[in-house]
Short mmCIF file of C-alpha atoms in Angstrom, two decimals:
data_model
loop_
_atom_site.label_atom_id
_atom_site.label_comp_id
_atom_site.label_asym_id
_atom_site.label_seq_id
_atom_site.Cartn_x
_atom_site.Cartn_y
_atom_site.Cartn_z
CA MET A 119 -0.18 0.00 -0.05
CA ASN A 120 2.65 2.48 -0.96
CA GLY A 121 0.80 5.67 -1.22
CA ALA A 122 2.96 6.69 -4.53
CA ARG A 123 1.54 4.03 -6.09
CA ARG A 124 -1.89 4.43 -5.47
CA SER A 125 -4.14 5.11 -8.19
CA PRO A 126 -6.27 8.39 -8.14
CA LEU A 127 -9.27 5.93 -7.98
CA PHE A 128 -8.08 4.61 -4.77
CA LEU A 129 -10.04 6.52 -2.49
CA PRO A 130 -13.32 6.61 -4.78
CA LEU A 131 -13.26 2.92 -5.06
CA ILE A 132 -12.68 2.43 -0.85
CA TYR A 133 -15.56 5.03 -0.73
CA VAL A 134 -18.02 2.69 -3.26
CA GLY A 135 -16.90 -0.49 -1.45
CA GLY A 136 -17.71 0.94 1.85
CA SER A 137 -21.11 2.27 0.68
CA ILE A 138 -21.98 -1.42 -0.51
CA PHE A 139 -20.82 -2.67 2.88
CA GLY A 140 -23.19 -0.17 4.72
CA PHE A 141 -26.19 -0.61 2.50
CA GLY A 142 -25.84 -4.34 3.10
CA LEU A 143 -25.64 -3.73 7.01
CA ALA A 144 -28.65 -1.51 6.64
CA ILE A 145 -30.71 -3.90 4.58
CA SER A 146 -30.02 -6.72 6.90
CA GLY A 147 -31.14 -5.17 9.99
CA MET A 148 -27.97 -5.37 11.85
CA ALA A 149 -27.66 -1.56 12.06
CA ARG A 150 -30.46 -1.92 14.64
CA PRO A 151 -29.37 -3.20 18.09
CA GLU A 152 -32.74 -4.58 18.71
CA VAL A 153 -32.18 -7.01 15.81
CA VAL A 154 -29.02 -8.25 16.92
CA LEU A 155 -30.43 -8.77 20.52
CA ASP A 156 -33.11 -10.73 19.19
CA PHE A 157 -30.59 -12.96 17.64
CA LEU A 158 -28.52 -13.40 20.58
CA GLN A 159 -31.63 -14.01 22.89
CA PHE A 160 -32.82 -16.89 20.20
CA GLU A 161 -35.72 -15.06 18.89
CA ASP A 162 -34.65 -14.59 15.38
CA LEU A 163 -31.65 -16.34 14.20
CA GLY A 164 -31.69 -14.34 10.56
CA LEU A 165 -28.26 -12.82 11.46
CA LEU A 166 -26.67 -16.25 10.68
CA PHE A 167 -27.48 -15.43 7.13
CA VAL A 168 -25.92 -11.98 7.57
CA MET A 169 -22.39 -13.36 8.78
CA GLY A 170 -22.49 -16.62 6.75
CA GLY A 171 -23.67 -14.79 3.45
CA ALA A 172 -20.84 -12.30 3.92
CA ALA A 173 -18.24 -15.06 4.76
CA VAL A 174 -19.06 -17.08 1.61
CA VAL A 175 -18.57 -13.95 -0.40
CA THR A 176 -15.42 -13.15 0.88
CA GLY A 177 -14.35 -16.76 1.00
CA ILE A 178 -14.86 -17.50 -2.52
CA THR A 179 -13.36 -13.94 -3.43
CA PHE A 180 -10.03 -14.72 -1.38
CA ALA A 181 -9.75 -18.30 -2.90
CA VAL A 182 -9.83 -17.01 -6.46
CA ALA A 183 -7.86 -13.79 -5.94
CA THR A 184 -4.96 -15.87 -4.09
CA ARG A 185 -4.53 -18.19 -7.26
CA GLY A 186 -1.56 -17.34 -9.10
CA ASP A 187 0.67 -14.14 -8.94
CA HIS A 188 -1.77 -11.36 -9.52
CA VAL A 189 -1.74 -7.91 -7.77
CA ALA A 190 -4.22 -5.73 -6.96
CA PRO A 191 -4.97 -2.98 -10.00
CA LEU A 192 -5.15 0.24 -7.76
CA THR A 193 -2.26 -0.37 -5.49
CA GLY A 194 -0.11 -3.22 -6.79
CA SER A 195 -0.43 -5.04 -3.55
CA SER A 196 -0.20 -8.84 -3.82
CA TYR A 197 -3.67 -10.93 -2.43
CA THR A 198 -3.17 -12.35 0.77
CA ARG A 199 -5.50 -13.81 3.23
CA ARG A 200 -6.51 -12.48 6.75
CA VAL A 201 -4.58 -14.77 9.03
CA LYS A 202 -3.25 -13.56 12.55
CA ALA A 203 -1.71 -15.04 15.30
CA LEU A 204 -3.50 -16.98 17.84
CA ASP A 205 -2.71 -16.31 21.46
CA ARG A 206 -4.78 -15.61 24.70
CA ASN A 207 -5.48 -11.83 23.62
CA VAL A 208 -7.79 -13.32 21.11
CA VAL A 209 -9.64 -15.40 23.51
CA LEU A 210 -9.46 -12.41 26.29
CA GLY A 211 -10.37 -9.79 23.57
CA GLY A 212 -13.02 -11.79 22.13
CA SER A 213 -14.65 -12.47 25.79
CA ILE A 214 -14.54 -8.64 26.44
CA PHE A 215 -16.09 -7.96 22.73
CA GLY A 216 -18.85 -10.49 23.23
CA VAL A 217 -19.97 -8.84 26.74
CA GLY A 218 -20.07 -5.76 25.09
CA TRP A 219 -21.91 -6.92 22.16
CA GLY A 220 -24.49 -8.77 24.16
CA LEU A 221 -25.02 -5.81 26.43
CA SER A 222 -25.80 -3.21 23.78
CA GLY A 223 -26.11 -5.01 20.59
CA ILE A 224 -23.63 -3.06 18.44
CA CYS A 225 -20.47 -3.78 16.92
CA PRO A 226 -18.14 -1.34 14.97
CA GLY A 227 -19.29 -1.57 11.31
CA ALA A 228 -23.07 -1.97 12.38
CA ALA A 229 -22.79 1.10 14.65
CA TYR A 230 -21.17 3.29 11.72
CA ALA A 231 -24.47 1.88 9.52
CA SER A 232 -26.55 2.71 12.21
CA VAL A 233 -25.50 6.42 12.28
CA GLY A 234 -26.61 6.32 8.63
CA ILE A 235 -30.05 5.44 9.17
CA GLY A 236 -30.37 8.06 11.72
CA ASN A 237 -29.84 6.51 14.84
CA TYR A 238 -28.80 9.24 16.77
CA PRO A 239 -28.78 7.48 20.12
CA ILE A 240 -26.23 4.96 18.68
CA LEU A 241 -23.60 7.93 19.16
CA TRP A 242 -23.52 6.82 22.85
CA ALA A 243 -22.31 3.61 21.50
CA VAL A 244 -19.90 5.16 19.24
CA ALA A 245 -18.43 7.58 21.64
CA GLY A 246 -18.25 4.29 24.11
CA MET A 247 -15.99 2.31 21.32
CA PHE A 248 -13.54 5.15 20.97
CA LEU A 249 -13.26 5.48 24.65
CA GLY A 250 -12.72 1.81 24.83
CA ALA A 251 -10.14 1.69 21.95
CA TYR A 252 -8.19 4.87 23.64
CA ALA A 253 -8.17 2.87 27.00
CA GLN A 254 -6.95 -0.24 25.59
CA GLY A 255 -4.31 1.56 23.71
CA TYR A 256 -3.06 3.81 26.66
CA TRP A 257 -3.07 1.15 29.17
CA ARG A 258 -0.82 -0.90 26.37
CA SER A 259 1.56 1.76 25.93
CA LEU A 260 2.16 2.15 29.32
CA ARG A 261 2.69 -1.36 29.97
CA SER A 262 5.11 -1.64 26.78
CA THR A 263 7.33 1.12 28.31
CA ASP A 264 7.57 -0.64 31.68
CA THR A 265 8.75 -3.99 30.24
CA GLU A 266 10.13 -5.64 27.08
CA PRO A 267 8.67 -4.00 24.11
CA VAL A 268 5.30 -6.01 23.32
CA THR A 269 5.82 -7.96 20.13
CA GLU A 270 3.89 -6.52 17.47
CA THR A 271 0.96 -8.26 15.96
CA PRO A 272 -0.25 -7.09 12.96
CA SER A 273 -4.02 -5.99 13.59
CA ASP A 274 -6.81 -4.42 11.50
CA MET B 33 -47.82 -33.27 9.52
CA ASN B 34 -44.16 -33.32 10.90
CA ALA B 35 -42.91 -31.56 8.06
CA PHE B 36 -45.75 -28.78 8.95
CA VAL B 37 -44.93 -28.66 12.39
CA SER B 38 -41.22 -28.02 11.33
CA LEU B 39 -41.94 -25.48 9.18
CA LEU B 40 -43.88 -23.63 11.78
CA ALA B 41 -40.76 -24.00 14.05
CA LEU B 42 -38.65 -22.51 11.20
CA GLY B 43 -41.27 -19.63 11.03
CA ASP B 44 -40.44 -18.92 14.78
CA LEU B 45 -36.73 -19.17 14.06
CA PHE B 46 -36.92 -16.34 11.44
CA PRO B 47 -39.96 -14.28 12.24
CA ARG B 48 -38.81 -11.45 9.92
CA GLY B 49 -37.92 -13.93 7.12
CA VAL B 50 -34.88 -15.02 5.88
CA LEU B 51 -34.28 -12.79 2.79
CA PRO B 52 -33.17 -9.33 4.08
CA TYR B 53 -30.61 -10.89 6.36
CA LEU B 54 -29.33 -13.09 3.22
CA ILE B 55 -29.34 -10.12 0.99
CA GLY B 56 -27.59 -7.82 3.53
CA GLY B 57 -25.08 -10.38 4.17
CA LEU B 58 -24.27 -10.82 0.44
CA LEU B 59 -23.84 -6.99 0.03
CA VAL B 60 -21.58 -6.92 3.21
CA GLY B 61 -19.29 -9.44 1.49
CA LEU B 62 -19.50 -7.70 -1.80
CA GLY B 63 -18.44 -4.48 -0.41
CA ALA B 64 -15.28 -6.19 1.18
CA ALA B 65 -14.39 -8.05 -2.06
CA VAL B 66 -14.82 -4.85 -4.21
CA ILE B 67 -12.11 -2.98 -2.01
CA TYR B 68 -9.97 -6.28 -1.85
CA LEU B 69 -10.11 -7.02 -5.51
CA ALA B 70 -9.18 -3.44 -6.56
CA THR B 71 -6.56 -2.87 -3.69
CA GLY B 72 -5.55 -5.85 -2.06
CA ILE B 73 -6.88 -4.47 1.25
CA ILE B 74 -8.75 -6.69 3.85
CA ALA B 75 -11.16 -4.21 5.37
CA GLY B 76 -12.07 -4.45 8.72
CA ALA B 77 -14.39 -1.95 10.52
CA SER B 78 -12.63 -1.62 13.92
CA THR B 79 -9.23 -0.47 12.95
CA PHE B 80 -10.95 2.82 12.19
CA LEU B 81 -11.03 3.72 15.86
CA GLU B 82 -7.45 3.43 16.46
CA SER B 83 -6.19 5.02 13.32
CA THR B 84 -8.94 7.90 14.07
CA LEU B 85 -7.54 8.45 17.47
CA SER B 86 -3.96 8.92 15.81
CA TYR B 87 -5.38 12.41 14.58
CA VAL B 88 -6.02 13.55 18.21
CA SER B 89 -3.96 11.42 20.44
CA SER B 90 -0.04 11.62 21.13
CA VAL B 91 -0.14 8.21 22.63
CA GLU B 92 2.52 6.10 20.56
CA ARG B 93 0.51 3.19 20.21
CA PHE B 94 -2.13 5.07 17.88
CA ASN B 95 0.73 6.92 16.00
CA ARG B 96 2.23 3.35 14.75
CA PHE B 97 2.98 3.84 10.98
CA LYS B 98 0.04 1.20 10.14
CA TYR B 99 -2.40 3.51 11.42
CA VAL B 100 -1.32 6.89 10.40
CA ASP B 101 -0.60 5.31 6.79
CA SER B 102 -4.14 3.88 6.76
CA ARG B 103 -6.21 6.64 8.71
CA GLY B 104 -7.03 8.56 5.53
CA TRP B 105 -8.93 5.61 3.39
CA ARG B 106 -10.56 4.24 6.61
CA LEU B 107 -12.38 7.43 7.15
CA VAL B 108 -13.20 7.37 3.50
CA PHE B 109 -14.26 3.62 4.04
CA THR B 110 -16.49 4.66 7.20
CA ALA B 111 -18.00 7.69 5.50
CA GLY B 112 -18.94 5.01 2.94
CA ILE B 113 -20.54 2.58 5.27
CA VAL B 114 -22.53 5.83 7.02
CA SER B 115 -23.80 7.18 3.56
CA GLY B 116 -24.44 3.36 2.09
CA ALA B 117 -26.84 3.04 5.00
CA ALA B 118 -28.31 6.53 4.50
CA VAL B 119 -29.00 5.59 0.64
CA TYR B 120 -30.83 2.53 1.98
CA VAL B 121 -33.11 4.85 4.03
CA LEU B 122 -33.86 7.03 1.15
CA VAL B 123 -34.25 4.02 -1.45
CA SER B 124 -36.35 2.03 0.91
CA GLY B 125 -38.49 4.99 2.17
CA SER B 126 -38.22 3.20 5.53
CA GLY B 127 -37.51 6.73 7.03
CA ILE B 128 -34.96 7.33 9.72
CA TRP B 129 -35.18 4.80 12.81
CA THR B 130 -33.84 5.32 16.34
CA THR B 131 -33.14 2.68 19.12
CA ASP B 132 -34.84 2.18 22.14
CA VAL B 133 -31.86 0.53 23.88
CA GLN B 134 -30.81 2.46 26.69
CA TRP B 135 -27.95 5.14 26.55
CA TRP B 136 -25.93 3.39 29.34
CA ARG B 137 -26.14 -0.07 27.58
CA LEU B 138 -25.02 1.35 24.37
CA LEU B 139 -22.15 3.45 26.32
CA GLY B 140 -21.23 0.69 28.51
CA GLY B 141 -21.34 -2.09 25.73
CA GLY B 142 -19.64 0.23 23.18
CA PHE B 143 -16.71 0.94 25.67
CA LEU B 144 -16.33 -3.28 26.06
CA VAL B 145 -16.62 -3.64 22.48
CA GLY B 146 -13.67 -0.81 21.88
CA VAL B 147 -11.47 -2.62 24.42
CA GLY B 148 -12.14 -6.44 23.08
CA THR B 149 -11.91 -5.52 19.51
CA ARG B 150 -8.52 -3.95 19.67
CA LEU B 151 -7.04 -6.65 22.23
CA GLY B 152 -8.73 -9.52 20.40
CA LYS B 153 -7.35 -8.28 16.79
CA GLY B 154 -10.61 -7.82 15.04
CA CYS B 155 -14.61 -7.52 15.23
CA THR B 156 -17.63 -9.02 13.60
CA SER B 157 -16.23 -7.90 10.20
CA GLY B 158 -12.62 -8.23 10.67
CA HIS B 159 -12.72 -11.95 11.97
CA GLY B 160 -16.52 -12.82 11.59
CA VAL B 161 -16.55 -11.90 7.62
CA CYS B 162 -12.88 -11.59 6.47
CA GLY B 163 -11.10 -13.86 8.86
CA VAL B 164 -13.83 -16.51 8.34
CA GLY B 165 -13.61 -16.26 4.79
CA SER B 166 -9.78 -16.51 5.00
CA LEU B 167 -10.34 -19.97 6.89
CA SER B 168 -8.41 -18.36 9.69
CA ASN B 169 -8.23 -20.59 12.82
CA THR B 170 -7.68 -17.39 15.00
CA SER B 171 -10.67 -15.96 13.54
CA PHE B 172 -12.91 -19.11 14.13
CA VAL B 173 -11.72 -19.16 17.65
CA SER B 174 -12.46 -15.39 17.81
CA VAL B 175 -15.92 -15.81 16.57
CA ALA B 176 -16.80 -19.02 18.61
CA THR B 177 -15.43 -16.96 22.00
CA PHE B 178 -17.43 -13.60 21.09
CA LEU B 179 -20.73 -15.73 20.06
CA ALA B 180 -20.85 -17.78 22.96
CA VAL B 181 -20.22 -14.84 25.45
CA ALA B 182 -22.58 -12.35 23.82
CA ILE B 183 -25.45 -14.97 23.83
CA GLY B 184 -24.73 -15.61 27.49
CA THR B 185 -24.57 -11.78 28.18
CA ALA B 186 -27.55 -11.07 26.23
CA GLN B 187 -29.71 -14.01 27.60
CA LEU B 188 -28.45 -12.93 31.38
CA VAL B 189 -29.31 -9.07 30.66
CA GLN B 190 -32.89 -10.46 29.30
CA ALA B 191 -33.28 -12.72 32.58
CA VAL B 192 -32.46 -9.83 34.98
CA GLY B 193 -35.32 -7.90 33.22
CA VAL B 194 -33.37 -4.89 31.53
CA VAL B 195 -35.79 -3.82 28.85
CA PRO B 196 -35.30 -2.66 26.15
#
């Protein structure tokens, strides 16, 4: 993702992709915390089709694109899969995420989409997410100056 | 008769039908696929939090190269998500919609989501969509963990009578 090699179409394309992503989240109902909570309380299992349908599309896309030595046209980057190291932070972080998701019914992408459907109370959740991410980063910064530098793990 | 009963049970499991969920999911995947095919970027929604904090915070952790380098397009990606959802409101004629979930649940839940997604290396889109699509064991573990804990939490919240 070398900035100098980015096509002028890079940002417009990201915007279009994000719009499709957000449009899908709005249709699916995931932008409504009530729908997510209904799923988690086993009153409406439709959300399985949101994550499942999306993962099938990305799965096919990743499988096809990583075959051979193609590079992405707008950046020259090679196609990779999203594979991260498994450590206890994955389980700990996933558990904390789960408590938050189960309490509020919101997750990051769905929260942004919720802003788009005019759900202004969701700004409480957006504020909470920024505070949480800040607290986590601040705490980790403190910890990494005390002890050995924390091993960097790729994270997006 | 048995088939009829199981059909009824299926209707109970999907009171709003399946189609909006499925179409929505396919579009979420398509949005991620369009970005991936054009740029090679595997987009997740939660890194936006850290990359945007790099604009306003001097904490070293938020100012690492990968956040500063990507914060511009992540803003654009998130603006796309917001406006894509807004387009849905316009074309569907559904009107704007607001949640009844109480503010403290949104704020407190959001805080934990913010901590957890950063510690756990991803969220419902990063792990749940792109990681699972990559057949990543780490992402399967993450999804199984957050789903189980979220189900337990939501059931508990319901059991103690917090509504909405």
